[in-house]
CSV table of C-alpha atoms in Angstrom, one decimal:
chain,number,residue,atom,x,y,z
A,16,PHE,CA,-68.3,-32.5,222.8
A,17,ILE,CA,-71.8,-33.4,224.0
A,18,GLU,CA,-72.0,-36.3,221.6
A,19,ALA,CA,-68.5,-37.6,222.6
A,20,TRP,CA,-69.3,-37.5,226.3
A,21,LEU,CA,-72.6,-39.3,225.7
A,22,ILE,CA,-70.9,-42.1,223.7
A,23,VAL,CA,-68.3,-42.6,226.3
A,24,SER,CA,-70.9,-42.7,229.0
A,25,VAL,CA,-72.9,-45.4,227.1
A,26,ALA,CA,-69.8,-47.4,226.5
A,27,PHE,CA,-69.1,-47.6,230.3
A,28,VAL,CA,-72.6,-48.7,231.3
A,29,SER,CA,-73.7,-50.8,228.3
A,30,LYS,CA,-74.5,-54.4,228.9
A,31,SER,CA,-74.8,-57.5,226.7
A,32,VAL,CA,-77.9,-57.5,224.5
A,33,ASN,CA,-80.5,-60.3,224.0
A,34,TYR,CA,-80.7,-62.2,220.8
A,35,LYS,CA,-83.5,-60.0,219.3
A,36,GLU,CA,-81.5,-56.9,220.0
A,37,ALA,CA,-78.3,-58.5,218.6
A,38,LEU,CA,-80.2,-59.5,215.4
A,39,LEU,CA,-81.4,-55.9,215.0
A,40,LEU,CA,-77.9,-54.6,215.5
A,41,HIS,CA,-76.5,-57.0,212.9
A,42,LEU,CA,-79.2,-56.0,210.4
A,43,LEU,CA,-78.6,-52.3,211.0
A,44,ALA,CA,-74.8,-52.9,210.5
A,45,LEU,CA,-75.4,-54.8,207.3
A,46,TYR,CA,-77.8,-52.2,206.0
A,47,VAL,CA,-75.5,-49.2,206.8
A,48,THR,CA,-72.5,-51.0,205.4
A,49,LEU,CA,-74.2,-51.9,202.1
A,50,LYS,CA,-75.7,-48.4,201.7
A,51,PHE,CA,-72.3,-46.8,202.5
A,52,LEU,CA,-70.5,-48.8,199.9
A,53,LEU,CA,-73.2,-48.1,197.2
A,54,SER,CA,-73.3,-44.4,198.1
A,55,ILE,CA,-69.5,-43.9,198.0
A,56,ASN,CA,-69.4,-45.8,194.7
A,57,SER,CA,-72.0,-43.4,193.3
A,58,GLY,CA,-70.0,-40.4,194.3
A,59,VAL,CA,-71.5,-39.4,197.6
A,60,HIS,CA,-69.2,-37.5,200.0
A,61,VAL,CA,-68.5,-39.4,203.2
A,62,LEU,CA,-69.6,-36.5,205.4
A,63,ASP,CA,-72.9,-36.2,203.5
A,64,PHE,CA,-73.5,-39.9,204.3
A,65,VAL,CA,-72.6,-39.6,207.9
A,66,ILE,CA,-75.0,-36.6,208.4
A,67,ALA,CA,-77.9,-38.4,206.8
A,68,HIS,CA,-77.4,-41.5,208.9
A,69,LYS,CA,-76.3,-40.0,212.2
A,70,PHE,CA,-79.5,-41.0,213.9
A,71,ILE,CA,-78.7,-44.7,213.3
A,72,SER,CA,-75.7,-44.4,215.6
A,73,TYR,CA,-78.0,-43.0,218.3
A,74,ILE,CA,-80.4,-45.9,217.8
A,75,VAL,CA,-77.5,-48.4,218.2
A,76,LEU,CA,-76.4,-46.7,221.4
A,77,LEU,CA,-79.9,-46.7,222.8
A,78,ILE,CA,-80.2,-50.4,222.0
A,79,ILE,CA,-77.1,-51.3,223.9
A,80,PHE,CA,-77.8,-48.9,226.7
A,81,ASN,CA,-80.4,-50.9,228.6
A,82,PRO,CA,-79.6,-50.9,232.3
A,83,ASN,CA,-81.6,-53.4,234.4
A,84,LYS,CA,-81.7,-50.9,237.3
A,85,PRO,CA,-81.9,-47.1,237.3
A,86,ILE,CA,-78.5,-45.5,237.1
A,87,PHE,CA,-79.6,-42.1,238.0
A,88,ASP,CA,-81.7,-41.6,241.2
A,89,SER,CA,-84.6,-39.2,241.0
A,90,ARG,CA,-82.8,-36.4,242.8
A,91,THR,CA,-80.1,-36.4,240.1
A,92,THR,CA,-82.6,-36.2,237.3
A,93,ILE,CA,-84.5,-33.4,239.1
A,94,CYS,CA,-81.2,-31.5,239.6
A,95,ILE,CA,-80.3,-31.9,235.9
A,96,PHE,CA,-83.8,-30.7,234.8
A,97,ARG,CA,-84.0,-27.7,237.1
A,98,LEU,CA,-80.4,-26.6,236.5
A,99,ILE,CA,-80.8,-26.6,232.7
A,100,ALA,CA,-84.3,-25.2,232.9
A,101,ILE,CA,-83.2,-22.2,235.1
A,102,ALA,CA,-80.2,-21.5,232.9
A,103,MET,CA,-82.4,-21.6,229.8
A,104,LEU,CA,-85.0,-19.3,231.4
A,105,ILE,CA,-82.4,-16.7,232.4
A,106,LYS,CA,-80.7,-16.8,229.0
A,107,TYR,CA,-84.1,-16.6,227.2
A,108,VAL,CA,-85.3,-13.7,229.3
A,109,VAL,CA,-82.1,-11.7,228.8
A,110,TRP,CA,-81.9,-12.6,225.1
A,111,PHE,CA,-85.5,-11.6,224.6
A,112,MET,CA,-85.0,-8.2,226.3
A,113,ILE,CA,-81.8,-7.4,224.5
A,114,VAL,CA,-82.1,-8.9,221.1
A,115,ASN,CA,-85.9,-9.4,220.9
A,116,ASN,CA,-85.3,-12.6,218.8
A,117,ARG,CA,-85.8,-16.3,219.3
A,118,PRO,CA,-83.3,-17.3,222.1
A,119,GLY,CA,-81.3,-20.4,222.8
A,120,LEU,CA,-79.0,-21.6,225.5
A,121,PHE,CA,-76.8,-24.1,223.6
A,122,THR,CA,-78.2,-23.9,220.1
A,123,GLU,CA,-81.4,-23.1,218.2
A,124,ASN,CA,-84.3,-23.6,220.7
A,125,ASN,CA,-86.1,-26.0,218.4
A,126,PHE,CA,-83.4,-28.5,219.2
A,127,GLU,CA,-82.8,-28.0,223.0
A,128,LEU,CA,-86.5,-27.7,224.0
A,129,MET,CA,-86.9,-31.4,223.4
A,130,PHE,CA,-84.4,-32.1,226.1
A,131,LEU,CA,-86.5,-30.4,228.8
A,132,GLY,CA,-89.7,-31.9,227.4
A,133,ILE,CA,-88.4,-35.4,227.6
A,134,LEU,CA,-87.1,-35.0,231.1
A,135,TYR,CA,-90.4,-33.4,232.2
A,136,ILE,CA,-92.2,-36.6,231.0
A,137,VAL,CA,-89.7,-38.7,233.0
A,138,LEU,CA,-90.3,-36.7,236.1
A,139,GLN,CA,-94.1,-36.9,235.6
A,140,GLU,CA,-93.8,-40.7,235.3
A,141,LYS,CA,-91.9,-40.6,238.6
A,142,ARG,CA,-94.5,-38.2,240.1
A,143,LEU,CA,-91.8,-35.8,241.1
A,144,THR,CA,-92.8,-32.5,239.4
A,145,LYS,CA,-93.8,-29.5,241.4
A,146,PRO,CA,-95.8,-26.4,240.3
A,147,PHE,CA,-92.5,-24.5,240.2
A,148,ASP,CA,-91.3,-26.9,237.4
A,149,LEU,CA,-94.4,-26.3,235.3
A,150,VAL,CA,-94.1,-22.5,235.7
A,151,ILE,CA,-90.5,-22.5,234.5
A,152,LEU,CA,-91.3,-25.0,231.6
A,153,LEU,CA,-94.2,-22.8,230.4
A,154,SER,CA,-92.1,-19.7,230.6
A,155,ILE,CA,-89.3,-21.2,228.5
A,156,PHE,CA,-91.5,-22.7,225.8
A,157,ILE,CA,-93.6,-19.5,225.5
A,158,LEU,CA,-90.5,-17.3,225.3
A,159,SER,CA,-89.0,-19.7,222.7
A,160,GLY,CA,-91.7,-19.0,220.2
A,161,SER,CA,-91.2,-22.5,218.8
A,162,ARG,CA,-94.3,-23.8,217.1
A,163,SER,CA,-93.2,-27.4,217.3
A,164,GLY,CA,-92.1,-26.9,221.0
A,165,LEU,CA,-95.5,-25.4,221.9
A,166,MET,CA,-97.3,-28.3,220.2
A,167,SER,CA,-95.2,-30.8,222.1
A,168,LEU,CA,-95.8,-29.1,225.4
A,169,ALA,CA,-99.6,-28.9,224.8
A,170,LEU,CA,-99.5,-32.7,224.1
A,171,ILE,CA,-97.6,-33.4,227.3
A,172,LEU,CA,-99.9,-31.2,229.4
A,173,ALA,CA,-103.0,-32.7,227.8
A,174,TRP,CA,-101.9,-36.2,228.8
A,175,TYR,CA,-100.8,-35.6,232.4
A,176,TYR,CA,-103.3,-32.9,233.4
A,177,VAL,CA,-106.4,-34.0,231.6
A,178,LEU,CA,-106.2,-37.7,230.5
A,179,LYS,CA,-103.9,-39.6,232.8
A,180,ARG,CA,-104.6,-38.1,236.3
A,181,PRO,CA,-107.7,-36.0,235.8
A,182,SER,CA,-109.0,-33.7,238.5
A,183,ILE,CA,-111.0,-30.4,238.6
A,184,THR,CA,-107.9,-28.5,239.6
A,185,ARG,CA,-105.7,-30.0,236.8
A,186,TYR,CA,-108.5,-29.6,234.2
A,187,MET,CA,-108.9,-25.9,235.1
A,188,LEU,CA,-105.1,-25.4,235.0
A,189,PHE,CA,-104.9,-27.0,231.5
A,190,CYS,CA,-107.9,-24.9,230.3
A,191,SER,CA,-106.1,-21.7,231.5
A,192,VAL,CA,-102.7,-22.7,230.0
A,193,PHE,CA,-103.8,-24.1,226.6
A,194,PRO,CA,-105.2,-20.8,225.2
A,195,LEU,CA,-102.0,-19.2,226.1
A,196,LEU,CA,-100.0,-21.8,224.2
A,197,LEU,CA,-102.4,-21.5,221.3
A,198,MET,CA,-102.2,-17.7,221.2
A,199,THR,CA,-98.4,-17.8,221.4
A,200,ALA,CA,-98.2,-20.3,218.5
A,201,SER,CA,-100.7,-18.4,216.4
A,202,GLN,CA,-98.7,-15.2,216.6
A,203,ARG,CA,-96.0,-16.9,214.7
A,204,ILE,CA,-98.3,-18.1,211.9
A,205,PRO,CA,-98.7,-15.5,209.1
A,206,GLN,CA,-101.9,-15.1,207.2
A,207,ASP,CA,-100.2,-16.4,204.0
A,208,LEU,CA,-99.2,-20.0,205.0
A,209,SER,CA,-97.0,-20.2,201.8
A,210,THR,CA,-94.5,-17.8,203.4
A,211,ILE,CA,-93.8,-20.3,206.2
A,212,ASP,CA,-90.4,-22.0,205.5
A,213,ARG,CA,-91.6,-25.4,206.6
A,214,VAL,CA,-94.6,-25.2,204.3
A,215,LYS,CA,-92.2,-24.3,201.4
A,216,PHE,CA,-90.1,-27.3,202.4
A,217,LEU,CA,-93.1,-29.6,202.4
A,218,LEU,CA,-94.2,-28.4,198.9
A,219,LEU,CA,-90.7,-28.9,197.5
A,220,PHE,CA,-90.7,-32.4,199.1
A,221,ILE,CA,-94.0,-33.3,197.4
A,222,GLU,CA,-92.6,-32.0,194.1
A,223,THR,CA,-89.5,-34.1,194.6
A,224,MET,CA,-91.3,-37.3,195.5
A,225,SER,CA,-93.6,-36.8,192.5
A,226,MET,CA,-90.5,-37.4,190.3
A,227,TYR,CA,-89.9,-40.9,191.8
A,228,GLU,CA,-91.4,-44.3,191.0
A,229,MET,CA,-93.6,-46.1,193.5
A,230,PRO,CA,-90.8,-48.5,194.8
A,231,GLN,CA,-88.6,-45.6,195.7
A,232,ILE,CA,-91.5,-43.8,197.4
A,233,LEU,CA,-92.2,-46.9,199.5
A,234,PHE,CA,-88.7,-48.2,200.2
A,235,GLY,CA,-86.3,-45.3,199.4
A,236,SER,CA,-83.1,-46.1,197.5
A,237,LEU,CA,-80.1,-48.4,198.4
A,238,ASP,CA,-77.7,-45.5,198.0
A,239,LEU,CA,-78.0,-41.9,199.2
A,240,LYS,CA,-79.6,-40.0,196.4
A,241,PRO,CA,-79.1,-36.2,196.0
A,242,LEU,CA,-82.1,-34.1,195.3
A,243,PRO,CA,-82.8,-33.0,191.7
A,244,PRO,CA,-80.8,-29.8,190.8
A,245,GLU,CA,-84.0,-27.8,190.2
A,246,ILE,CA,-85.1,-28.6,193.8
A,247,CYS,CA,-81.7,-27.6,195.2
A,248,ASN,CA,-81.9,-24.3,193.4
A,249,ASN,CA,-84.8,-23.4,195.7
A,250,PHE,CA,-82.6,-23.9,198.8
A,251,ALA,CA,-79.9,-21.3,197.8
A,252,PHE,CA,-80.5,-19.6,201.1
A,253,TYR,CA,-79.3,-22.7,203.0
A,254,LYS,CA,-76.0,-23.2,201.2
A,255,GLU,CA,-74.4,-24.4,204.5
A,256,LEU,CA,-76.6,-27.5,204.2
A,257,PHE,CA,-75.5,-28.3,200.7
A,258,SER,CA,-73.1,-31.2,199.9
A,259,SER,CA,-69.7,-31.2,201.5
A,260,SER,CA,-68.3,-32.0,198.0
A,261,GLY,CA,-68.8,-28.4,197.0
A,262,ASP,CA,-70.3,-29.3,193.7
A,263,GLY,CA,-73.6,-27.5,194.3
A,264,SER,CA,-75.6,-30.7,195.0
A,265,CYS,CA,-77.8,-31.1,198.0
A,266,TYR,CA,-79.4,-34.0,200.0
A,267,SER,CA,-82.6,-34.4,202.0
A,268,VAL,CA,-81.0,-32.6,205.0
A,269,VAL,CA,-82.1,-29.3,203.4
A,270,PHE,CA,-85.7,-30.2,204.1
A,271,HIS,CA,-84.9,-29.7,207.8
A,272,SER,CA,-87.8,-31.9,208.9
A,273,PHE,CA,-86.7,-35.4,209.9
A,274,LEU,CA,-89.9,-36.9,208.7
A,275,LEU,CA,-89.4,-35.5,205.3
A,276,ARG,CA,-85.8,-36.6,205.3
A,277,ALA,CA,-86.6,-40.1,206.4
A,278,ALA,CA,-89.4,-40.4,203.9
A,279,HIS,CA,-87.1,-39.3,201.1
A,280,ASP,CA,-84.1,-41.4,202.0
A,281,PHE,CA,-85.8,-44.6,203.5
A,282,GLY,CA,-89.3,-44.5,202.0
A,283,ALA,CA,-92.6,-44.7,203.7
A,284,VAL,CA,-91.9,-48.3,204.9
A,285,GLY,CA,-88.4,-47.3,206.2
A,286,THR,CA,-89.9,-44.3,208.1
A,287,TYR,CA,-92.5,-46.6,209.8
A,288,LEU,CA,-89.7,-49.1,210.8
A,289,ILE,CA,-87.7,-46.2,212.4
A,290,GLY,CA,-90.7,-45.4,214.5
A,291,LEU,CA,-91.2,-49.0,215.4
A,292,ILE,CA,-87.6,-49.4,216.5
A,293,TYR,CA,-87.9,-46.3,218.8
A,294,TYR,CA,-91.1,-47.9,220.2
A,295,LYS,CA,-89.3,-51.1,221.0
A,296,ILE,CA,-86.4,-49.2,222.6
A,297,LEU,CA,-88.6,-47.0,224.8
A,298,ILE,CA,-91.2,-49.6,225.8
A,299,ARG,CA,-88.3,-51.4,227.7
A,300,SER,CA,-88.2,-48.6,230.2
A,301,PHE,CA,-91.5,-46.7,229.9
A,302,SER,CA,-95.2,-47.6,230.1
A,303,PHE,CA,-97.1,-48.0,226.9
A,304,TYR,CA,-98.8,-44.7,227.2
A,305,ALA,CA,-95.6,-42.9,228.2
A,306,THR,CA,-93.9,-44.5,225.2
A,307,ILE,CA,-96.7,-43.3,222.8
A,308,LEU,CA,-96.4,-39.8,224.4
A,309,LEU,CA,-92.6,-39.7,223.8
A,310,ILE,CA,-93.1,-40.8,220.2
A,311,GLY,CA,-95.8,-38.2,219.7
A,312,VAL,CA,-93.4,-35.5,221.0
A,313,LEU,CA,-90.7,-36.8,218.7
A,314,ILE,CA,-93.0,-36.6,215.8
A,315,PHE,CA,-94.0,-33.0,216.5
A,316,ASN,CA,-90.3,-32.1,216.7
A,317,SER,CA,-89.6,-34.1,213.5
A,318,LEU,CA,-92.1,-32.0,211.6
A,319,SER,CA,-89.9,-29.0,212.1
A,320,VAL,CA,-86.3,-30.1,212.7
A,321,SER,CA,-84.1,-33.2,213.0
A,322,GLY,CA,-86.0,-35.1,215.7
A,323,PRO,CA,-84.2,-38.4,216.4
A,324,SER,CA,-81.1,-37.0,214.7
A,325,ASN,CA,-80.8,-34.3,217.3
A,326,VAL,CA,-78.2,-34.9,220.0
A,327,PHE,CA,-80.4,-33.2,222.6
A,328,VAL,CA,-83.2,-35.7,221.9
A,329,PHE,CA,-80.7,-38.5,222.3
A,330,ALA,CA,-79.4,-37.0,225.6
A,331,GLY,CA,-82.9,-36.7,226.9
A,332,LEU,CA,-83.8,-40.2,226.1
A,333,LEU,CA,-80.5,-41.5,227.5
A,334,ILE,CA,-81.1,-39.8,230.8
A,335,GLY,CA,-84.7,-40.9,230.8
A,336,ILE,CA,-83.8,-44.6,230.4
A,337,ALA,CA,-81.0,-44.2,233.0
A,338,THR,CA,-83.6,-42.9,235.4
A,339,MET,CA,-86.4,-45.4,234.7
A,340,GLY,CA,-84.3,-48.5,234.4
A,341,ARG,CA,-85.7,-51.6,232.6
A,342,ARG,CA,-89.4,-52.0,233.1
A,343,GLU,CA,-89.4,-55.7,232.7
A,344,SER,CA,-86.9,-56.2,235.5
A,345,ASN,CA,-89.1,-54.1,237.8
A,346,GLU,CA,-92.1,-56.2,237.1
A,347,ASP,CA,-90.1,-59.4,237.7
A,348,LYS,CA,-88.8,-58.0,241.0
A,349,PHE,CA,-92.4,-57.3,242.1
A,350,ALA,CA,-93.5,-60.7,241.1
A,351,SER,CA,-90.7,-62.4,243.0
A,352,ALA,CA,-91.4,-60.3,246.0
A,353,ARG,CA,-94.9,-61.7,246.2
A,354,LYS,CA,-93.7,-65.3,246.2
């Protein structure tokens, strides 16, 4: 439902793209079409292909969603952030007290935390955050117990409270908060790192890639390749992530981490190009440093879960772009005002 609503919203406000964006869209369409035909020809189930390439549809929508002026005013974005944040905090507290397990408002918190993190960056860029917002955000991320979420929040706070707008008060605040984030994250790290599921996934990924030739490691494969059967056997606990064909095969989605999935399916070069495309999309609306910060947060999330293939990441970026508008047009407006 969320994805359908976002797609319809983009369709209503999208505008014509420039020639560079049009060229990128055509190349993406050509690539996906070719890979789809080759994958289906090699016996890949359609749903497996769609799941593996869902993030490309988000990229296309973000490319065509490029408003010259902000669509959301600051008050709308603040209301969205605070409404969702308060709802998440209430749910997290109640869930933690009753179930004593990792909570979530809409879904697993590793996915939805990114939505708040991205909106907090947007509000910081607009200089609209209040101490109340930081208290709620800290409470949510700490209660979540998400290692990737805590790492992302630490990165955001380090930038805005230490590097970008330094002051004695902000520095002392960060120094008091950071040990709390570190302590919370360390409590979820067992002494034996090999028991961490993401470490297991990484080791299985390395084992998988060691079976491939260098061209596939660098560029991936033109069709969607299933993982070797001996690797799939190690993911028996995640049968719901196995192929929709029901033949017992599995694809890179079982690695959970988007970075591992991208490196397997698109190679090292393809993974770099995905990051470059996101940079080009975000730099249209955000400053250079805010763009790097957003990509850093995406990378932290992609170490654990689906990152750019997550609808909550897409929704956060969409609202962020709608709030910021097109950065170049703002500069042009300022230049014309001085004439």
